[in-house]
């Protein structure tokens, strides 16, 4: 039976291999045998030799073409110079979960990356899919065709099925009014319309710590794609913190919401810039007003670069906002040299100071004091090997140096997780060293002979040592322990790294009742101490803890929306959880017992 055929193709006039593409690909399975067939209108001469497994020959010639069935054939031990080229089918989706707002007609998108035919289906009546099938890559828009008037969020499943590949599923959650996530930005649909193609951004300032999940922009509907992003602030949009995938523009006017590829974590009081650029600007709503917008001269071809670039400013507001989930975390702590020393060094070498952690946590940024200058700076974190900086654990983006003297704080591109007792090295290199403050002291510094051109390599390299320390420190968030029964411990609902020392230092010393309660239950709290490794993780994470197994009820991985995405019962003192399907970003691991629970951050890289 015919499974596939090429179109009728003109024969090459010169000798050699001629490759012709099938009209539609043919799916085969492991161990399957197929027959490669040919027929010529005027046979130009096909190369052959004697041999097995031989060939089949039909009596039919060109006029019969390639019929539905090959027909009666004779066999001989000849083989011919003919072969087929195959590719392994693949199918991926850009996200495994989409969160929709409670209103009707709210939309979300996901991308399909494939080299085979696929079809899309859902299991509910309240969803509408923009397409039900296709081939190769595509973008699917998911629309809620009714509002969620229930008392809790509702979920649905979208299934993507492809030929010869494992199906993929996307969980769609539509919030109800009470669970609707917080927003920051301009939710008003302004009356004026801008169709300029420049990349632009507006600033928003957060009144609480949270996780930005998506950006929404109101436009008049059109064609082409859109990119949305989040940039850090230094009176201008600076370093890219997060970005959406390139997404097809909705064809009708209204709000379009696109999820960030990885959630962006923001602190209370932090300002970020919400940015956008359209391939074909369909018309964005705006109005005059402060704090205004920043505009780059770049258009679609520049995409969303790591640094926003030079900008002009005007007092215009746009109908753009972000959706975020508030997150309760302990306040950041500083470790290193927070004092501004007297001496000034303008050496160009890459250098590092060591710091040792007394508690586990997550390093989010590095701060360095300099005299102000030009060019860029790179800051990094290196592991320790026998008292020397070794492998790179994390790095900031290349960032313009502040022009004025003072502390400059730069966020790491990906947070670095550290354990209690661990030593890491805080490293720096300047394109044009503006003058770093230092003094004599231990534990001293390591200096590499490498300068700006070497950047921040994977390993620090050969280094010399001297008893100098510099004005540099890191900011980190301690691991969180949340105790149930906050009515008993109203002022210490969060205690870091439960052990006798931490408890004593955390307690309000004059409250003997609280102190007595915790000290009498110290063994209970210790049961929930656990470690995550590797962290950052990629395909799996091990969770190791010391406890009586029967006291632990569940282990959960929670995403930035506050949803439990992996949940299992604890069955042994070592648990490996598959994280292969999780998107890059920050998550939380929560261990719960009958008495209390503990939460630690997990980075998926």
XYZ file of C-alpha atoms in Angstrom:
605
model
C 0.000 0.000 0.000
C 1.275 3.444 -0.885
C 2.200 5.457 2.233
C 3.694 8.512 0.563
C 4.811 9.873 -2.795
C 6.806 12.754 -4.267
C 5.347 15.097 -6.827
C 6.230 14.429 -10.488
C 9.679 16.023 -10.753
C 11.922 16.894 -13.712
C 14.997 14.668 -13.928
C 18.366 16.352 -13.519
C 20.275 16.681 -16.792
C 23.615 15.723 -15.194
C 24.781 12.549 -13.502
C 24.566 12.377 -9.709
C 22.265 11.947 -6.726
C 18.834 13.528 -7.110
C 16.885 14.124 -3.893
C 13.123 14.729 -4.032
C 10.942 15.611 -1.027
C 7.812 13.610 -0.245
C 4.570 15.557 -0.551
C 3.738 14.556 3.033
C 6.151 12.980 5.529
C 5.723 9.273 6.228
C 5.693 8.154 9.863
C 7.570 4.916 10.613
C 8.183 2.983 13.818
C 11.228 1.133 15.099
C 11.580 -2.257 13.379
C 9.186 -1.392 10.543
C 10.097 -2.302 6.931
C 9.013 -0.116 4.027
C 9.811 -0.238 0.284
C 11.427 2.694 -1.522
C 9.904 2.805 -5.005
C 10.662 4.633 -8.260
C 9.437 4.994 -11.821
C 10.864 7.154 -14.656
C 9.144 8.567 -17.702
C 12.439 8.082 -19.581
C 14.860 6.045 -17.484
C 18.244 7.897 -17.533
C 20.136 4.896 -16.091
C 19.994 3.792 -12.446
C 23.040 2.272 -10.741
C 22.702 -1.293 -9.349
C 24.580 -4.402 -8.342
C 23.708 -7.947 -7.397
C 22.867 -8.526 -3.744
C 20.261 -9.067 -1.065
C 17.641 -8.238 0.165
C 16.917 -7.711 -3.550
C 14.215 -5.764 -5.321
C 10.567 -6.085 -6.392
C 9.577 -5.213 -9.966
C 6.123 -4.395 -11.291
C 5.223 -4.786 -14.950
C 3.740 -1.299 -14.894
C 5.555 1.644 -16.457
C 5.342 5.472 -16.155
C 1.709 5.660 -17.271
C 0.612 3.855 -14.151
C 2.397 6.377 -11.919
C 2.480 5.424 -8.270
C -0.817 3.607 -7.694
C -2.490 3.015 -4.353
C -1.238 -0.580 -4.397
C 2.097 -1.613 -5.875
C 0.564 -4.589 -7.700
C 1.934 -7.948 -8.833
C 5.747 -8.048 -8.725
C 8.721 -10.287 -9.533
C 11.787 -10.535 -7.335
C 15.528 -10.666 -8.041
C 18.722 -10.300 -6.005
C 19.520 -6.798 -7.210
C 19.979 -3.680 -5.115
C 19.967 -0.090 -6.385
C 21.591 3.215 -5.404
C 18.566 4.644 -3.569
C 18.047 5.765 0.019
C 15.684 7.838 2.165
C 16.437 10.527 4.752
C 14.538 10.489 8.032
C 14.233 12.727 11.060
C 13.039 11.782 14.530
C 9.659 13.428 15.260
C 9.669 15.886 18.174
C 6.997 17.886 19.965
C 7.438 20.476 22.716
C 5.226 23.162 24.243
C 6.514 26.456 25.646
C 4.680 26.181 28.967
C 2.912 23.525 31.008
C 0.530 25.910 32.783
C -1.430 29.074 31.950
C -3.328 31.235 34.440
C -6.337 33.204 33.178
C -8.174 35.998 34.957
C -11.754 35.461 36.133
C -13.380 37.586 33.396
C -14.857 36.275 30.150
C -12.694 36.546 27.000
C -9.404 36.529 28.916
C -6.654 34.962 26.848
C -3.371 33.122 27.225
C -0.981 31.695 24.657
C 1.491 28.863 24.308
C 3.843 27.891 21.503
C 4.193 24.491 19.843
C 7.677 23.560 18.649
C 7.427 20.551 16.350
C 8.650 18.907 13.161
C 5.572 16.731 12.768
C 1.808 17.078 12.363
C -0.123 17.812 15.569
C -3.629 18.348 16.876
C -4.921 20.217 19.939
C -7.955 19.431 22.098
C -9.361 20.450 25.487
C -11.588 18.753 28.028
C -14.019 21.560 28.890
C -16.725 23.738 27.342
C -15.465 27.034 28.816
C -12.291 27.131 26.688
C -11.882 28.086 23.025
C -8.690 27.200 21.122
C -7.531 29.333 18.200
C -6.508 26.239 16.200
C -7.194 22.524 16.421
C -4.356 21.211 14.241
C -1.256 22.128 12.293
C 2.255 21.088 11.329
C 5.679 22.275 12.450
C 5.765 25.298 14.817
C 2.668 27.233 15.823
C 1.071 29.477 18.458
C -2.201 28.576 20.176
C -4.388 31.180 21.904
C -6.539 29.880 24.758
C -9.661 31.974 25.507
C -12.098 31.636 28.398
C -15.527 32.064 26.780
C -17.252 32.690 30.107
C -16.452 34.338 33.442
C -15.633 32.168 36.446
C -18.459 32.991 38.838
C -17.613 30.116 41.173
C -16.085 30.349 44.629
C -12.713 28.869 43.653
C -10.427 28.685 40.598
C -11.371 26.180 37.907
C -9.001 24.128 35.788
C -8.969 22.494 32.375
C -6.471 20.491 30.371
C -5.309 21.167 26.828
C -3.686 18.178 25.111
C -1.293 18.452 22.165
C -0.936 15.182 20.229
C 1.615 14.590 17.474
C 2.461 11.763 15.098
C 5.037 9.430 16.602
C 5.629 11.526 19.754
C 4.477 11.666 23.351
C 1.485 13.932 23.918
C 1.944 17.152 25.887
C -0.555 18.655 28.332
C -1.039 22.249 29.494
C -3.029 22.984 32.640
C -5.316 26.009 32.259
C -6.418 27.718 35.479
C -9.074 30.418 35.511
C -9.127 32.399 38.749
C -12.308 33.414 40.481
C -12.781 36.998 41.661
C -11.489 36.350 45.176
C -8.318 34.603 43.962
C -7.525 37.122 41.236
C -3.824 37.969 41.318
C -2.612 41.474 42.113
C -1.750 43.890 39.320
C 0.650 46.813 38.983
C 0.478 49.370 36.188
C -2.254 51.076 34.140
C -5.496 49.063 33.900
C -7.403 51.949 32.331
C -7.989 51.786 28.573
C -6.884 55.237 27.410
C -8.518 57.019 24.468
C -5.544 58.032 22.290
C -3.786 55.524 19.998
C -0.058 55.220 19.215
C 1.203 53.129 16.286
C 4.912 53.975 16.557
C 7.213 50.967 16.206
C 9.809 51.921 18.855
C 10.511 49.751 21.877
C 9.051 51.481 24.926
C 8.641 51.000 28.676
C 6.762 52.411 31.677
C 7.917 52.196 35.326
C 5.954 50.498 38.117
C 6.880 50.396 41.814
C 5.883 47.505 44.078
C 4.445 48.005 47.556
C 5.007 44.355 48.482
C 7.375 41.533 47.637
C 6.086 39.294 44.863
C 6.525 37.326 41.664
C 5.650 38.861 38.274
C 4.005 36.174 36.134
C 2.682 37.974 33.047
C 2.282 41.317 31.284
C -0.950 42.605 29.739
C -1.187 45.301 27.045
C -4.269 46.787 25.377
C -4.123 47.186 21.599
C -6.493 47.554 18.658
C -5.770 44.152 17.096
C -3.531 43.376 14.153
C -0.931 41.048 12.673
C 2.620 39.996 13.425
C 4.155 39.289 16.822
C 4.746 41.075 20.111
C 7.472 40.834 22.776
C 6.925 42.005 26.359
C 9.644 42.328 28.978
C 10.693 43.490 32.458
C 13.786 45.678 33.001
C 15.545 46.824 36.175
C 15.543 50.507 37.128
C 18.258 53.170 37.440
C 16.120 56.202 36.543
C 15.956 54.409 33.175
C 15.120 50.878 32.100
C 18.433 49.024 32.438
C 19.022 45.248 32.610
C 16.505 42.716 31.288
C 15.008 40.697 34.172
C 12.475 38.681 32.186
C 10.818 38.396 28.781
C 7.915 36.669 27.070
C 8.289 34.473 24.022
C 7.575 36.091 20.667
C 3.776 35.812 20.536
C 1.218 36.293 17.765
C -0.840 39.477 18.232
C -4.546 39.015 18.855
C -6.477 39.950 15.703
C -9.195 41.787 17.653
C -8.933 44.751 20.016
C -8.685 44.172 23.748
C -6.265 43.192 26.484
C -3.637 40.638 25.478
C -1.905 38.826 28.333
C 1.368 36.963 27.735
C 3.188 34.926 30.389
C 6.869 35.573 31.076
C 9.170 32.708 30.101
C 10.424 32.711 33.715
C 8.781 34.541 36.654
C 10.501 37.728 37.876
C 10.905 38.217 41.644
C 10.609 41.780 42.948
C 11.139 43.277 46.397
C 8.935 45.699 48.286
C 9.744 49.228 47.097
C 11.491 48.014 43.913
C 10.808 49.788 40.605
C 10.887 47.867 37.328
C 10.005 48.878 33.765
C 7.353 47.041 31.747
C 8.520 47.044 28.131
C 6.992 46.201 24.752
C 7.829 46.065 21.063
C 5.562 45.057 18.142
C 6.480 43.635 14.767
C 3.557 45.634 13.308
C 2.211 47.998 15.958
C -1.609 47.500 15.961
C -2.268 50.648 18.011
C -1.588 50.979 21.748
C -3.796 53.095 23.974
C -2.126 56.009 25.811
C -2.695 59.291 27.611
C -0.606 62.194 28.873
C 0.624 61.800 32.443
C 3.432 60.951 34.836
C 5.676 59.084 35.627
C 5.875 58.875 31.845
C 7.595 56.484 29.525
C 11.068 55.699 28.201
C 11.550 55.182 24.454
C 14.394 53.454 22.654
C 15.258 54.119 19.030
C 15.278 50.316 18.513
C 12.374 48.591 16.775
C 11.261 44.963 16.317
C 14.549 43.761 14.775
C 16.377 44.509 18.034
C 13.975 42.363 20.079
C 14.403 42.609 23.850
C 18.160 43.032 24.424
C 19.924 42.334 27.742
C 20.315 46.104 28.255
C 17.512 48.482 27.220
C 19.915 51.058 25.778
C 19.705 54.840 25.373
C 16.263 56.324 25.878
C 14.237 59.508 25.504
C 11.528 60.395 28.054
C 8.037 61.909 27.781
C 5.027 62.303 30.061
C 2.853 59.621 28.491
C 1.115 56.668 30.134
C 0.138 53.469 28.298
C -2.457 50.779 28.941
C 0.050 48.224 30.220
C 0.152 46.340 33.513
C 1.746 43.251 35.033
C 0.123 40.521 37.102
C 2.010 39.337 40.162
C 1.589 37.063 43.146
C 2.621 38.440 46.556
C 5.208 36.247 48.300
C 5.910 36.214 52.034
C 9.682 35.912 52.518
C 12.098 36.876 55.230
C 13.923 40.152 54.805
C 17.229 40.056 52.954
C 20.447 40.029 54.946
C 23.881 41.356 54.026
C 27.159 39.440 54.300
C 30.593 40.867 53.548
C 32.179 44.274 54.052
C 29.456 46.909 54.339
C 31.935 49.534 55.592
C 33.251 52.126 53.123
C 37.041 51.839 53.481
C 39.478 54.758 53.053
C 41.937 53.560 50.414
C 41.152 53.528 46.675
C 42.282 50.910 44.133
C 41.988 51.399 40.366
C 43.653 48.114 39.374
C 42.052 46.375 36.386
C 42.502 42.791 37.594
C 39.586 40.517 38.337
C 39.471 40.105 42.128
C 37.406 38.402 44.813
C 36.757 38.477 48.592
C 35.550 35.372 50.493
C 32.429 35.274 52.712
C 31.237 32.368 54.879
C 27.553 31.797 55.637
C 26.312 30.923 59.106
C 22.913 29.958 57.699
C 21.558 28.585 54.465
C 19.912 30.913 51.995
C 19.762 32.374 48.481
C 22.100 35.130 47.247
C 20.132 37.577 45.096
C 22.536 40.503 44.509
C 26.036 41.906 45.070
C 26.854 45.479 46.141
C 30.212 47.213 45.602
C 31.291 50.736 46.574
C 33.179 52.754 43.953
C 33.957 56.385 43.180
C 31.804 56.590 40.036
C 32.928 56.355 36.431
C 32.167 55.012 32.974
C 32.085 51.652 31.199
C 30.564 48.462 32.550
C 31.003 46.185 35.547
C 30.530 42.427 36.082
C 29.979 40.920 39.535
C 29.990 37.189 40.274
C 29.925 34.418 42.868
C 32.541 31.635 42.837
C 32.749 28.444 44.878
C 35.617 27.855 47.281
C 38.292 25.176 46.793
C 40.913 24.931 49.529
C 40.788 28.655 50.201
C 40.737 29.780 46.546
C 37.930 30.934 44.240
C 37.083 28.027 41.929
C 33.935 27.469 39.816
C 31.462 30.214 38.892
C 28.104 29.817 40.655
C 26.355 32.966 39.446
C 26.929 36.249 37.645
C 25.267 39.608 37.030
C 24.596 40.970 33.579
C 27.191 43.401 32.218
C 25.933 46.645 33.779
C 26.846 50.340 33.242
C 28.846 51.770 36.144
C 27.043 54.466 38.158
C 28.473 57.868 37.334
C 28.443 59.005 40.984
C 30.302 57.662 44.009
C 28.368 55.252 46.232
C 27.137 51.695 46.585
C 26.058 50.021 43.331
C 23.816 46.985 43.775
C 23.290 44.561 40.874
C 21.014 41.491 40.888
C 22.440 38.130 39.867
C 21.023 36.791 36.611
C 20.043 33.640 38.549
C 20.020 33.470 42.375
C 22.736 31.349 44.041
C 21.754 28.927 46.809
C 24.220 28.463 49.693
C 24.301 26.173 52.715
C 25.158 26.914 56.332
C 28.960 26.929 56.739
C 29.620 27.336 53.012
C 32.290 29.799 51.773
C 31.902 31.583 48.447
C 33.936 34.338 46.791
C 32.377 37.637 45.685
C 34.184 38.669 42.488
C 34.320 41.831 40.380
C 35.884 43.208 37.209
C 35.473 46.689 35.673
C 35.846 47.790 32.078
C 37.282 51.086 33.410
C 37.931 50.764 37.132
C 36.355 53.865 38.800
C 38.138 53.332 42.116
C 37.161 50.649 44.655
C 37.482 51.225 48.395
C 39.802 48.880 50.368
C 41.864 48.436 53.525
C 44.323 45.935 55.019
C 42.694 42.922 56.637
C 41.878 39.243 56.647
C 40.704 36.886 55.188
C 42.193 38.881 52.313
C 41.565 38.789 48.605
C 42.384 36.718 45.536
C 43.603 38.544 42.408
C 43.594 37.098 38.907
C 45.849 38.455 36.172
C 42.779 38.567 33.903
C 41.093 41.894 33.142
C 37.785 43.015 31.591
C 38.331 41.192 28.280
C 38.253 37.842 30.071
C 34.848 38.608 31.621
C 33.763 36.181 34.323
C 35.012 32.753 33.158
C 33.643 29.416 34.324
C 36.648 28.993 36.636
C 38.367 31.899 38.374
C 41.846 30.813 37.287
C 45.292 31.203 38.829
C 45.285 33.872 41.524
C 47.608 35.655 43.953
C 46.633 36.404 47.554
C 47.124 39.406 49.859
C 45.657 40.691 53.127
C 43.365 43.286 51.560
C 39.608 43.535 51.929
C 37.243 45.602 49.792
C 33.906 47.357 50.249
C 31.799 44.581 48.733
C 28.991 42.468 50.152
C 26.134 40.234 49.007
C 22.444 40.343 49.928
C 20.763 37.005 50.585
C 17.429 35.656 51.772
C 17.681 33.051 54.556
C 15.806 29.802 54.147
C 12.278 30.157 55.529
C 10.746 28.083 58.311
C 7.060 28.766 58.957
C 5.732 27.469 62.260
C 2.105 26.545 62.674
C 0.380 27.975 65.719
C 1.337 31.614 65.185
C -0.976 32.545 68.076
C 1.637 31.025 70.388
C 4.581 32.699 68.656
C 3.083 35.942 67.284
C 6.409 37.730 66.789
C 8.479 34.888 65.366
C 6.183 33.225 62.838
C 9.269 32.860 60.621
C 12.476 31.450 62.077
C 15.581 30.896 59.979
C 17.595 27.642 59.987
C 16.145 26.070 63.106
C 18.883 25.183 65.574
C 19.661 26.209 69.138
C 21.863 29.175 68.147
C 19.434 30.553 65.590
C 16.512 30.185 67.949
C 18.247 32.021 70.775
C 19.365 34.895 68.532
C 15.960 35.190 66.882
C 13.843 35.250 70.049
C 12.807 38.410 71.776
C 14.960 37.930 74.866
C 12.512 39.386 77.391
C 9.665 37.124 76.327
C 10.380 34.076 78.462
C 7.147 32.312 77.514
C 8.044 32.271 73.806
C 11.622 31.254 74.535
C 10.484 28.446 76.822
C 7.997 27.182 74.259
C 10.530 26.970 71.432
C 13.337 25.502 73.530
C 11.016 22.806 74.888
C 10.074 21.847 71.314
C 13.515 22.155 69.697
C 13.692 18.471 68.704
C 10.333 18.729 66.974
C 11.523 21.647 64.845
C 14.815 19.973 63.977
C 12.920 17.059 62.467
C 12.048 19.226 59.469
C 15.563 20.415 58.600
C 16.258 19.393 55.003
C 18.595 20.093 52.083
C 17.947 20.410 48.341
C 20.501 19.295 45.777
C 21.360 19.990 43.083
C 20.083 23.565 43.520
C 19.833 25.081 40.919
C 18.251 21.899 39.531
C 17.513 20.837 35.975
C 15.994 17.388 35.514
C 15.585 16.323 39.159
C 16.074 17.456 42.743
C 16.998 15.360 45.757
C 15.343 16.231 49.065
C 17.311 14.932 52.045
C 16.115 15.508 55.580
C 16.487 14.112 59.098
C 13.237 13.263 60.821
C 11.042 10.411 62.034
C 9.385 9.371 58.724
C 5.928 9.039 60.194
C 5.890 12.718 61.230
C 6.076 14.060 57.671
C 2.852 14.105 55.709
C 3.659 15.748 52.364
C 6.409 17.167 50.178
C 5.280 19.879 47.750
C 6.842 22.003 45.006
C 4.944 25.302 44.708
C 5.179 27.735 41.791
C 5.087 31.532 41.672
C 1.285 31.503 41.483
C 1.137 29.770 44.865
C -0.095 26.544 43.252
C 1.148 23.111 44.258
C 2.489 21.592 41.030
C 4.199 18.505 42.499
C 2.866 16.774 45.592
C 3.865 13.460 47.117
C 3.759 11.606 50.412
C 7.100 11.169 52.152
C 8.030 7.478 52.100
C 11.730 7.501 53.020
C 14.496 9.767 54.271
C 15.622 10.495 50.687
C 13.265 11.648 47.946
C 14.115 12.371 44.303
C 11.539 14.436 42.413
C 11.482 14.766 38.627
C 11.647 18.470 37.646
C 12.227 17.932 33.930
C 8.871 19.480 32.965
C 9.235 22.644 35.078
C 10.038 25.961 33.404
C 13.137 27.905 34.447
C 12.617 30.123 37.474
C 12.202 30.110 41.238
C 9.933 27.688 43.118
C 9.343 26.768 46.748
C 9.700 23.321 48.340
C 7.468 22.823 51.380
C 7.798 19.907 53.793
C 4.797 19.482 56.112
C 4.503 17.397 59.272
C 1.752 17.036 61.827
C 3.346 19.836 63.865
C 4.771 22.440 61.452
C 6.158 23.034 57.983
C 9.380 24.353 56.446
C 9.871 26.092 53.092
C 13.051 26.526 51.037
C 13.663 28.079 47.655
C 14.410 25.909 44.616
C 15.886 27.284 41.388
C 15.132 25.467 38.118
C 17.845 26.299 35.557
